[in-house]
mmCIF file of C-alpha atoms in Angstrom:
data_model
loop_
_atom_site.group_PDB
_atom_site.id
_atom_site.type_symbol
_atom_site.label_atom_id
_atom_site.label_comp_id
_atom_site.label_asym_id
_atom_site.label_seq_id
_atom_site.Cartn_x
_atom_site.Cartn_y
_atom_site.Cartn_z
ATOM 1 C CA MET H 1 -25.072 -65.993 -11.535
ATOM 2 C CA ARG H 2 -22.614 -68.802 -10.937
ATOM 3 C CA ARG H 3 -19.767 -67.348 -8.889
ATOM 4 C CA ARG H 4 -16.572 -69.274 -9.573
ATOM 5 C CA SER H 5 -14.278 -66.562 -8.306
ATOM 6 C CA LEU H 6 -13.586 -65.680 -4.712
ATOM 7 C CA LEU H 7 -16.183 -63.821 -2.694
ATOM 8 C CA ILE H 8 -14.639 -61.564 -0.088
ATOM 9 C CA ALA H 9 -15.962 -61.676 3.429
ATOM 10 C CA VAL H 10 -15.866 -58.115 4.750
ATOM 11 C CA PRO H 11 -17.408 -56.603 7.875
ATOM 12 C CA ALA H 12 -21.095 -56.436 7.036
ATOM 13 C CA GLY H 13 -23.088 -53.279 7.674
ATOM 14 C CA LEU H 14 -26.634 -53.123 8.924
ATOM 15 C CA VAL H 15 -28.207 -53.623 5.499
ATOM 16 C CA THR H 16 -27.266 -57.294 5.434
ATOM 17 C CA LEU H 17 -29.507 -60.054 6.644
ATOM 18 C CA ALA H 18 -26.763 -60.845 9.171
ATOM 19 C CA ALA H 19 -28.067 -57.920 11.170
ATOM 20 C CA CYS H 20 -31.344 -59.818 11.504
ATOM 21 C CA GLY H 21 -29.663 -62.821 13.104
ATOM 22 C CA ASP H 22 -28.005 -64.791 10.281
ATOM 23 C CA GLU H 23 -24.403 -64.402 11.311
ATOM 24 C CA ASP H 24 -23.033 -66.441 8.409
ATOM 25 C CA SER H 25 -24.810 -64.609 5.574
ATOM 26 C CA GLY H 26 -22.046 -62.113 4.910
ATOM 27 C CA SER H 27 -19.464 -64.515 3.581
ATOM 28 C CA SER H 28 -19.147 -67.148 0.894
ATOM 29 C CA SER H 29 -16.582 -69.678 -0.172
ATOM 30 C CA ALA H 30 -14.862 -70.057 -3.489
ATOM 31 C CA GLY H 31 -16.477 -72.066 -6.246
ATOM 32 C CA ASP H 32 -15.184 -74.944 -8.331
ATOM 33 C CA SER H 33 -12.011 -73.342 -9.706
ATOM 34 C CA ALA H 34 -8.682 -72.364 -8.190
ATOM 35 C CA THR H 35 -8.773 -68.625 -7.638
ATOM 36 C CA PRO H 36 -6.074 -66.598 -5.821
ATOM 37 C CA GLN H 37 -7.773 -67.328 -2.501
ATOM 38 C CA ALA H 38 -5.560 -67.176 0.541
ATOM 39 C CA SER H 39 -4.801 -70.367 2.402
ATOM 40 C CA GLY H 40 -5.261 -70.730 6.118
ATOM 41 C CA THR H 41 -1.545 -70.736 6.887
ATOM 42 C CA SER H 42 0.315 -67.829 8.462
ATOM 43 C CA ALA H 43 1.838 -65.282 6.120
ATOM 44 C CA PRO H 44 5.570 -65.515 5.331
ATOM 45 C CA PRO H 45 7.775 -62.407 5.466
ATOM 46 C CA PRO H 46 7.658 -60.065 2.441
ATOM 47 C CA PRO H 47 9.330 -61.637 -0.586
ATOM 48 C CA LYS H 48 12.281 -60.410 -2.560
ATOM 49 C CA ILE H 49 10.974 -59.205 -5.926
ATOM 50 C CA VAL H 50 13.068 -60.001 -9.007
ATOM 51 C CA ASP H 51 12.665 -59.468 -12.765
ATOM 52 C CA GLY H 52 12.558 -63.085 -13.856
ATOM 53 C CA PRO H 53 12.746 -65.625 -15.253
ATOM 54 C CA LEU H 54 9.229 -65.629 -16.700
ATOM 55 C CA PRO H 55 7.851 -67.656 -19.624
ATOM 56 C CA ALA H 56 6.903 -65.898 -22.863
ATOM 57 C CA ILE H 57 3.384 -64.757 -23.652
ATOM 58 C CA THR H 58 2.973 -66.217 -27.140
ATOM 59 C CA ALA H 59 -0.560 -65.068 -28.062
ATOM 60 C CA GLY H 60 -3.214 -62.709 -26.731
ATOM 61 C CA THR H 61 -0.599 -60.045 -26.128
ATOM 62 C CA LYS H 62 -2.913 -57.024 -25.914
ATOM 63 C CA PHE H 63 -4.408 -55.705 -22.698
ATOM 64 C CA ASP H 64 -7.492 -57.660 -21.651
ATOM 65 C CA GLU H 65 -7.002 -60.338 -24.309
ATOM 66 C CA LYS H 66 -6.832 -63.894 -23.037
ATOM 67 C CA PRO H 67 -3.106 -64.715 -23.103
ATOM 68 C CA THR H 68 -1.364 -67.918 -24.061
ATOM 69 C CA VAL H 69 1.727 -68.481 -21.940
ATOM 70 C CA ALA H 70 4.595 -70.839 -22.737
ATOM 71 C CA LYS H 71 5.795 -73.552 -20.405
ATOM 72 C CA GLY H 72 8.410 -72.428 -17.925
ATOM 73 C CA SER H 73 11.992 -73.079 -18.979
ATOM 74 C CA GLY H 74 14.408 -74.402 -16.384
ATOM 75 C CA ASP H 75 13.933 -73.792 -12.701
ATOM 76 C CA PRO H 76 11.697 -70.922 -11.587
ATOM 77 C CA SER H 77 12.902 -68.280 -9.184
ATOM 78 C CA LYS H 78 12.556 -68.965 -5.488
ATOM 79 C CA ASP H 79 11.672 -65.286 -5.181
ATOM 80 C CA LEU H 80 8.649 -63.442 -6.574
ATOM 81 C CA ALA H 81 9.403 -62.661 -10.225
ATOM 82 C CA VAL H 82 7.355 -59.711 -11.484
ATOM 83 C CA LYS H 83 7.237 -57.999 -14.866
ATOM 84 C CA THR H 84 5.021 -55.159 -16.077
ATOM 85 C CA VAL H 85 4.275 -56.315 -19.613
ATOM 86 C CA ILE H 86 2.045 -53.347 -20.442
ATOM 87 C CA ALA H 87 2.349 -50.182 -18.350
ATOM 88 C CA GLY H 88 -0.994 -48.533 -17.632
ATOM 89 C CA GLY H 89 -1.495 -44.871 -16.860
ATOM 90 C CA GLY H 90 -4.338 -45.075 -14.366
ATOM 91 C CA LYS H 91 -4.641 -45.144 -10.593
ATOM 92 C CA ALA H 92 -1.980 -46.918 -8.548
ATOM 93 C CA VAL H 93 -3.046 -50.029 -6.669
ATOM 94 C CA ALA H 94 -2.393 -50.001 -2.929
ATOM 95 C CA GLU H 95 -2.471 -52.610 -0.183
ATOM 96 C CA ASN H 96 -6.068 -53.290 0.961
ATOM 97 C CA ASP H 97 -7.589 -51.927 -2.265
ATOM 98 C CA PHE H 98 -10.205 -53.923 -4.094
ATOM 99 C CA VAL H 99 -8.964 -54.601 -7.608
ATOM 100 C CA SER H 100 -10.940 -55.523 -10.685
ATOM 101 C CA ALA H 101 -8.856 -57.676 -12.999
ATOM 102 C CA ASN H 102 -8.922 -60.369 -15.636
ATOM 103 C CA TYR H 103 -6.325 -63.070 -15.100
ATOM 104 C CA LEU H 104 -4.946 -66.421 -16.155
ATOM 105 C CA GLY H 105 -3.039 -68.790 -13.917
ATOM 106 C CA GLN H 106 -0.993 -71.850 -14.858
ATOM 107 C CA VAL H 107 1.617 -74.195 -13.438
ATOM 108 C CA TRP H 108 5.253 -73.417 -14.313
ATOM 109 C CA THR H 109 6.418 -76.949 -15.072
ATOM 110 C CA SER H 110 3.447 -78.123 -17.156
ATOM 111 C CA ALA H 111 1.840 -74.907 -18.477
ATOM 112 C CA LYS H 112 -1.457 -76.372 -17.273
ATOM 113 C CA VAL H 113 -3.991 -73.556 -16.965
ATOM 114 C CA PHE H 114 -5.830 -74.063 -13.693
ATOM 115 C CA ASP H 115 -8.023 -70.957 -13.854
ATOM 116 C CA ASN H 116 -8.817 -67.886 -15.933
ATOM 117 C CA SER H 117 -11.473 -65.195 -15.824
ATOM 118 C CA TYR H 118 -11.415 -64.399 -19.552
ATOM 119 C CA ASP H 119 -13.555 -67.418 -20.434
ATOM 120 C CA ARG H 120 -16.065 -66.481 -17.725
ATOM 121 C CA LYS H 121 -16.246 -62.960 -19.195
ATOM 122 C CA THR H 122 -16.372 -61.661 -15.645
ATOM 123 C CA PRO H 123 -13.385 -59.898 -14.059
ATOM 124 C CA LEU H 124 -12.346 -60.951 -10.601
ATOM 125 C CA ILE H 125 -12.916 -58.313 -7.923
ATOM 126 C CA ILE H 126 -10.884 -59.096 -4.846
ATOM 127 C CA GLN H 127 -9.254 -57.251 -1.971
ATOM 128 C CA LEU H 128 -5.475 -57.130 -1.803
ATOM 129 C CA ALA H 129 -5.486 -57.867 1.890
ATOM 130 C CA GLN H 130 -3.723 -60.492 3.925
ATOM 131 C CA GLY H 131 -6.024 -63.456 4.363
ATOM 132 C CA SER H 132 -8.174 -62.529 1.365
ATOM 133 C CA ILE H 133 -5.786 -63.414 -1.432
ATOM 134 C CA ILE H 134 -2.525 -65.305 -1.883
ATOM 135 C CA ASP H 135 0.467 -63.197 -0.925
ATOM 136 C CA GLY H 136 1.995 -63.404 -4.397
ATOM 137 C CA TRP H 137 -0.856 -61.279 -5.730
ATOM 138 C CA ARG H 138 -0.625 -58.796 -2.862
ATOM 139 C CA TYR H 139 3.045 -58.085 -3.430
ATOM 140 C CA ALA H 140 3.076 -58.336 -7.229
ATOM 141 C CA LEU H 141 0.220 -55.887 -7.833
ATOM 142 C CA ALA H 142 0.911 -53.289 -5.147
ATOM 143 C CA GLY H 143 1.981 -50.050 -6.812
ATOM 144 C CA LYS H 144 0.920 -51.133 -10.322
ATOM 145 C CA LYS H 145 -1.400 -48.809 -12.226
ATOM 146 C CA THR H 146 -4.768 -49.592 -13.721
ATOM 147 C CA GLY H 147 -4.494 -50.378 -17.385
ATOM 148 C CA SER H 148 -1.389 -52.482 -16.729
ATOM 149 C CA ARG H 149 -0.729 -56.091 -17.665
ATOM 150 C CA VAL H 150 1.419 -57.729 -15.003
ATOM 151 C CA GLN H 151 3.037 -61.160 -15.276
ATOM 152 C CA PHE H 152 4.493 -62.854 -12.228
ATOM 153 C CA SER H 153 5.582 -66.232 -10.916
ATOM 154 C CA VAL H 154 4.617 -67.281 -7.418
ATOM 155 C CA PRO H 155 6.665 -69.843 -5.465
ATOM 156 C CA PRO H 156 4.697 -72.097 -3.099
ATOM 157 C CA ALA H 157 5.456 -70.019 0.001
ATOM 158 C CA TYR H 158 3.556 -67.079 -1.527
ATOM 159 C CA GLY H 159 0.892 -69.196 -3.215
ATOM 160 C CA TYR H 160 -0.973 -72.200 -1.840
ATOM 161 C CA GLY H 161 1.842 -73.389 0.406
ATOM 162 C CA GLU H 162 2.980 -76.951 0.954
ATOM 163 C CA GLN H 163 -0.592 -78.249 0.805
ATOM 164 C CA GLY H 164 -1.087 -76.997 -2.761
ATOM 165 C CA ASN H 165 -4.603 -77.107 -4.189
ATOM 166 C CA GLU H 166 -5.635 -80.668 -4.969
ATOM 167 C CA GLN H 167 -8.871 -79.613 -6.612
ATOM 168 C CA ALA H 168 -6.963 -77.584 -9.208
ATOM 169 C CA GLY H 169 -4.137 -80.071 -9.626
ATOM 170 C CA ILE H 170 -1.606 -77.775 -7.922
ATOM 171 C CA LYS H 171 1.023 -79.631 -5.916
ATOM 172 C CA GLY H 172 2.776 -78.272 -2.854
ATOM 173 C CA ASP H 173 6.024 -77.677 -4.749
ATOM 174 C CA ASP H 174 4.440 -76.017 -7.813
ATOM 175 C CA THR H 175 5.420 -72.505 -8.819
ATOM 176 C CA LEU H 176 2.498 -70.691 -10.424
ATOM 177 C CA VAL H 177 2.522 -68.198 -13.287
ATOM 178 C CA PHE H 178 -0.106 -65.480 -13.532
ATOM 179 C CA VAL H 179 -0.933 -62.865 -16.150
ATOM 180 C CA VAL H 180 -3.167 -60.148 -14.707
ATOM 181 C CA ASP H 181 -4.851 -57.269 -16.547
ATOM 182 C CA VAL H 182 -5.607 -54.621 -13.903
ATOM 183 C CA GLN H 183 -8.821 -52.887 -14.900
ATOM 184 C CA ASP H 184 -9.668 -50.781 -11.870
ATOM 185 C CA THR H 185 -8.964 -50.288 -8.199
ATOM 186 C CA PHE H 186 -11.239 -49.158 -5.383
ATOM 187 C CA ASN H 187 -10.677 -48.001 -1.818
ATOM 188 C CA ALA H 188 -12.357 -46.050 0.976
ATOM 189 C CA LYS H 189 -11.993 -42.816 -1.029
ATOM 190 C CA SER H 190 -13.794 -44.154 -4.099
ATOM 191 C CA SER H 191 -17.032 -42.577 -5.303
ATOM 192 C CA ALA H 192 -19.564 -42.995 -8.061
ATOM 193 C CA LYS H 193 -18.670 -40.903 -11.100
ATOM 194 C CA GLY H 194 -21.953 -40.755 -12.985
ATOM 195 C CA LYS H 195 -23.867 -37.864 -14.525
ATOM 196 C CA GLU H 196 -25.940 -35.724 -12.165
ATOM 197 C CA VAL H 197 -29.674 -36.377 -12.348
ATOM 198 C CA PRO H 198 -32.087 -33.586 -11.276
ATOM 199 C CA GLN H 199 -33.628 -34.143 -7.844
ATOM 200 C CA ASP H 200 -36.896 -32.299 -8.425
ATOM 201 C CA ASP H 201 -39.298 -34.094 -6.099
ATOM 202 C CA ALA H 202 -39.609 -31.983 -2.955
ATOM 203 C CA ALA H 203 -41.216 -34.895 -1.140
ATOM 204 C CA LEU H 204 -38.027 -36.973 -1.406
ATOM 205 C CA PRO H 205 -34.656 -36.615 0.350
ATOM 206 C CA LYS H 206 -31.898 -34.695 -1.426
ATOM 207 C CA VAL H 207 -28.518 -36.425 -1.679
ATOM 208 C CA GLY H 208 -25.178 -34.664 -2.180
ATOM 209 C CA THR H 209 -23.413 -35.102 -5.509
ATOM 210 C CA ASN H 210 -19.803 -34.794 -4.339
ATOM 211 C CA THR H 211 -17.407 -37.351 -5.830
ATOM 212 C CA ASP H 212 -14.413 -36.764 -3.568
ATOM 213 C CA GLY H 213 -14.829 -39.945 -1.569
ATOM 214 C CA LYS H 214 -16.425 -38.149 1.368
ATOM 215 C CA ALA H 215 -19.878 -39.078 2.620
ATOM 216 C CA PRO H 216 -22.630 -37.271 0.705
ATOM 217 C CA SER H 217 -25.180 -35.234 2.613
ATOM 218 C CA ILE H 218 -28.737 -36.569 2.944
ATOM 219 C CA GLU H 219 -31.426 -33.959 3.593
ATOM 220 C CA VAL H 220 -34.726 -35.547 4.609
ATOM 221 C CA PRO H 221 -37.811 -33.367 4.049
ATOM 222 C CA LYS H 222 -40.211 -32.559 6.868
ATOM 223 C CA ALA H 223 -42.952 -34.621 5.324
ATOM 224 C CA ASP H 224 -44.535 -38.033 5.622
ATOM 225 C CA ALA H 225 -42.373 -40.871 4.389
ATOM 226 C CA PRO H 226 -43.452 -42.621 1.180
ATOM 227 C CA LYS H 227 -45.325 -45.894 1.662
ATOM 228 C CA LYS H 228 -43.639 -47.593 -1.302
ATOM 229 C CA LEU H 229 -40.012 -48.216 -2.189
ATOM 230 C CA VAL H 230 -38.160 -45.345 -3.859
ATOM 231 C CA ALA H 231 -34.994 -45.974 -5.888
ATOM 232 C CA GLU H 232 -33.794 -43.003 -7.930
ATOM 233 C CA TYR H 233 -30.514 -42.048 -9.568
ATOM 234 C CA VAL H 234 -28.570 -39.185 -8.017
ATOM 235 C CA LEU H 235 -25.585 -39.816 -10.288
ATOM 236 C CA GLU H 236 -26.265 -42.108 -13.250
ATOM 237 C CA GLY H 237 -23.308 -44.230 -14.299
ATOM 238 C CA ASP H 238 -22.734 -45.910 -17.626
ATOM 239 C CA GLY H 239 -21.711 -49.368 -16.427
ATOM 240 C CA ALA H 240 -23.504 -52.690 -16.609
ATOM 241 C CA GLU H 241 -26.881 -53.102 -14.931
ATOM 242 C CA VAL H 242 -26.960 -54.928 -11.620
ATOM 243 C CA GLY H 243 -28.930 -58.169 -11.678
ATOM 244 C CA ALA H 244 -31.004 -59.606 -8.861
ATOM 245 C CA GLN H 245 -28.474 -62.437 -8.367
ATOM 246 C CA ASP H 246 -25.366 -60.233 -8.497
ATOM 247 C CA SER H 247 -22.951 -59.190 -5.804
ATOM 248 C CA VAL H 248 -21.834 -55.574 -5.599
ATOM 249 C CA LEU H 249 -19.027 -53.476 -4.163
ATOM 250 C CA VAL H 250 -20.408 -50.298 -2.623
ATOM 251 C CA GLN H 251 -20.052 -47.190 -0.527
ATOM 252 C CA TYR H 252 -23.186 -46.253 1.377
ATOM 253 C CA LYS H 253 -24.693 -44.109 4.097
ATOM 254 C CA GLY H 254 -27.975 -44.733 5.888
ATOM 255 C CA VAL H 255 -30.192 -42.408 7.915
ATOM 256 C CA VAL H 256 -33.615 -42.736 9.524
ATOM 257 C CA TRP H 257 -36.397 -40.757 7.843
ATOM 258 C CA ASP H 258 -37.718 -39.417 11.168
ATOM 259 C CA GLY H 259 -35.030 -36.985 12.299
ATOM 260 C CA GLY H 260 -32.405 -37.858 9.684
ATOM 261 C CA LYS H 261 -30.062 -39.555 12.186
ATOM 262 C CA GLU H 262 -27.235 -41.574 10.605
ATOM 263 C CA PHE H 263 -27.152 -45.194 11.740
ATOM 264 C CA ASP H 264 -24.649 -46.810 9.383
ATOM 265 C CA SER H 265 -21.963 -45.792 6.873
ATOM 266 C CA THR H 266 -19.005 -47.281 5.057
ATOM 267 C CA TYR H 267 -17.508 -43.805 5.081
ATOM 268 C CA GLY H 268 -17.417 -43.822 8.873
ATOM 269 C CA ARG H 269 -15.766 -47.258 8.917
ATOM 270 C CA LYS H 270 -13.378 -46.197 6.137
ATOM 271 C CA GLN H 271 -13.934 -49.561 4.479
ATOM 272 C CA LEU H 272 -15.874 -50.573 1.387
ATOM 273 C CA THR H 273 -18.293 -53.446 1.655
ATOM 274 C CA SER H 274 -19.396 -56.151 -0.762
ATOM 275 C CA PHE H 275 -22.345 -58.499 -0.655
ATOM 276 C CA SER H 276 -24.825 -60.451 -2.713
ATOM 277 C CA LEU H 277 -28.230 -58.901 -3.326
ATOM 278 C CA GLN H 278 -29.547 -62.190 -1.972
ATOM 279 C CA GLN H 279 -28.059 -61.287 1.421
ATOM 280 C CA VAL H 280 -29.584 -57.864 2.027
ATOM 281 C CA VAL H 281 -32.943 -56.478 3.105
ATOM 282 C CA LYS H 282 -35.558 -56.563 0.356
ATOM 283 C CA GLY H 283 -35.520 -52.801 -0.148
ATOM 284 C CA TRP H 284 -31.836 -52.856 -1.031
ATOM 285 C CA ALA H 285 -32.182 -55.830 -3.356
ATOM 286 C CA GLN H 286 -35.141 -54.358 -5.207
ATOM 287 C CA GLY H 287 -33.731 -50.847 -5.206
ATOM 288 C CA LEU H 288 -30.366 -51.768 -6.722
ATOM 289 C CA THR H 289 -31.597 -54.335 -9.247
ATOM 290 C CA GLY H 290 -31.468 -52.769 -12.703
ATOM 291 C CA LYS H 291 -29.301 -49.837 -11.638
ATOM 292 C CA LYS H 292 -26.020 -49.203 -13.452
ATOM 293 C CA VAL H 293 -22.511 -49.625 -12.090
ATOM 294 C CA GLY H 294 -20.902 -46.233 -11.462
ATOM 295 C CA SER H 295 -24.135 -44.752 -10.123
ATOM 296 C CA ARG H 296 -25.201 -43.130 -6.858
ATOM 297 C CA VAL H 297 -28.709 -44.201 -5.935
ATOM 298 C CA LEU H 298 -31.182 -42.798 -3.406
ATOM 299 C CA ILE H 299 -33.135 -45.629 -1.810
ATOM 300 C CA VAL H 300 -36.054 -44.975 0.552
ATOM 301 C CA ILE H 301 -37.121 -48.219 2.211
ATOM 302 C CA PRO H 302 -40.493 -48.561 3.935
ATOM 303 C CA PRO H 303 -40.617 -50.778 7.039
ATOM 304 C CA ASP H 304 -42.080 -53.809 5.257
ATOM 305 C CA LEU H 305 -39.047 -53.936 2.945
ATOM 306 C CA GLY H 306 -36.554 -53.061 5.685
ATOM 307 C CA TYR H 307 -36.431 -54.202 9.297
ATOM 308 C CA GLY H 308 -40.120 -53.812 10.169
ATOM 309 C CA ASP H 309 -40.722 -54.464 13.849
ATOM 310 C CA ASN H 310 -37.365 -56.250 14.313
ATOM 311 C CA PRO H 311 -34.551 -53.720 13.821
ATOM 312 C CA PRO H 312 -30.961 -54.716 14.631
ATOM 313 C CA GLN H 313 -30.259 -54.531 18.334
ATOM 314 C CA GLY H 314 -28.194 -51.476 19.241
ATOM 315 C CA SER H 315 -28.580 -49.877 15.806
ATOM 316 C CA GLY H 316 -30.585 -46.893 16.977
ATOM 317 C CA ILE H 317 -33.319 -47.800 14.508
ATOM 318 C CA GLU H 318 -36.818 -47.800 16.008
ATOM 319 C CA LYS H 319 -39.463 -50.327 15.068
ATOM 320 C CA ASP H 320 -41.314 -49.638 11.815
ATOM 321 C CA SER H 321 -38.785 -47.030 10.686
ATOM 322 C CA THR H 322 -38.462 -45.819 7.110
ATOM 323 C CA LEU H 323 -34.801 -45.857 6.100
ATOM 324 C CA VAL H 324 -32.979 -43.609 3.628
ATOM 325 C CA PHE H 325 -29.772 -44.660 1.890
ATOM 326 C CA SER H 326 -27.280 -43.151 -0.490
ATOM 327 C CA VAL H 327 -25.532 -46.015 -2.304
ATOM 328 C CA ASP H 328 -22.563 -45.735 -4.662
ATOM 329 C CA ILE H 329 -22.362 -48.838 -6.882
ATOM 330 C CA LEU H 330 -18.632 -49.129 -7.527
ATOM 331 C CA ALA H 331 -18.526 -52.542 -9.178
ATOM 332 C CA LYS H 332 -20.552 -55.644 -9.966
ATOM 333 C CA MET H 333 -18.904 -58.849 -8.772
#
């Protein structure tokens, strides 16, 4: 998959190849379009939020339709102008959430569209956190509900700053106009919401089916670990299937088969994690490929598809350990 939108670098857990010595494998840079990626400059103070002015949306006026936006008229506001064009009734977006959204961005003075996700047919999934996204997005979307269309104009101080974005044709004094359709939002309390699948094999671990955002239980049987990879639904979602080249946003918990000791968990860190399936141990990549978004998956990884005789230092994982994971696939990126 050709990722043109921003990949978020988040603290990587032990499943990533970074734990095996590749310290740079957990992060990626933006592609060949201008996404709402944060610049390297220090953050300004919170902006004043005003109602306008904002240019008209002249076509594509329904939620999740690609909009056409008129050229800005007169001078834009020096403040952050924000308008909820369509009010959704879903979950409220909060600071540090990961949001899934389709968007279009253009320059106020020229109406030049410098980026949009509608043509890529892939929503942007990005964290509303300082340093991960331009501040205009952080402040404009906080408190908005999923299902909402939000239009806002971003002055340079809350966009790409005085340096602009030469690649996208954005100058340092350009005010930017965005239309954002907020599809979903995820945080440390998010869970898979799929349909329960019977766990009938007594030789396999049993995983809890709670969907309250708390870590599910993992009960490992007192039996020999399987020699081959196991990847079974606990909760089966109805979203798109994950491809071998995809990146995913997940909650997970990992325990060692022998003794059932937990060694890693997003629940314990209270922070979701995202990564490419090209950046994780083979058992994770193979186990999640083909599984549906919205699912909870039991993955049992034999040593040859996990860490083998080279487990991460300080992880508490012994050599040649079989690992057991519960993974909630929240989104495909």
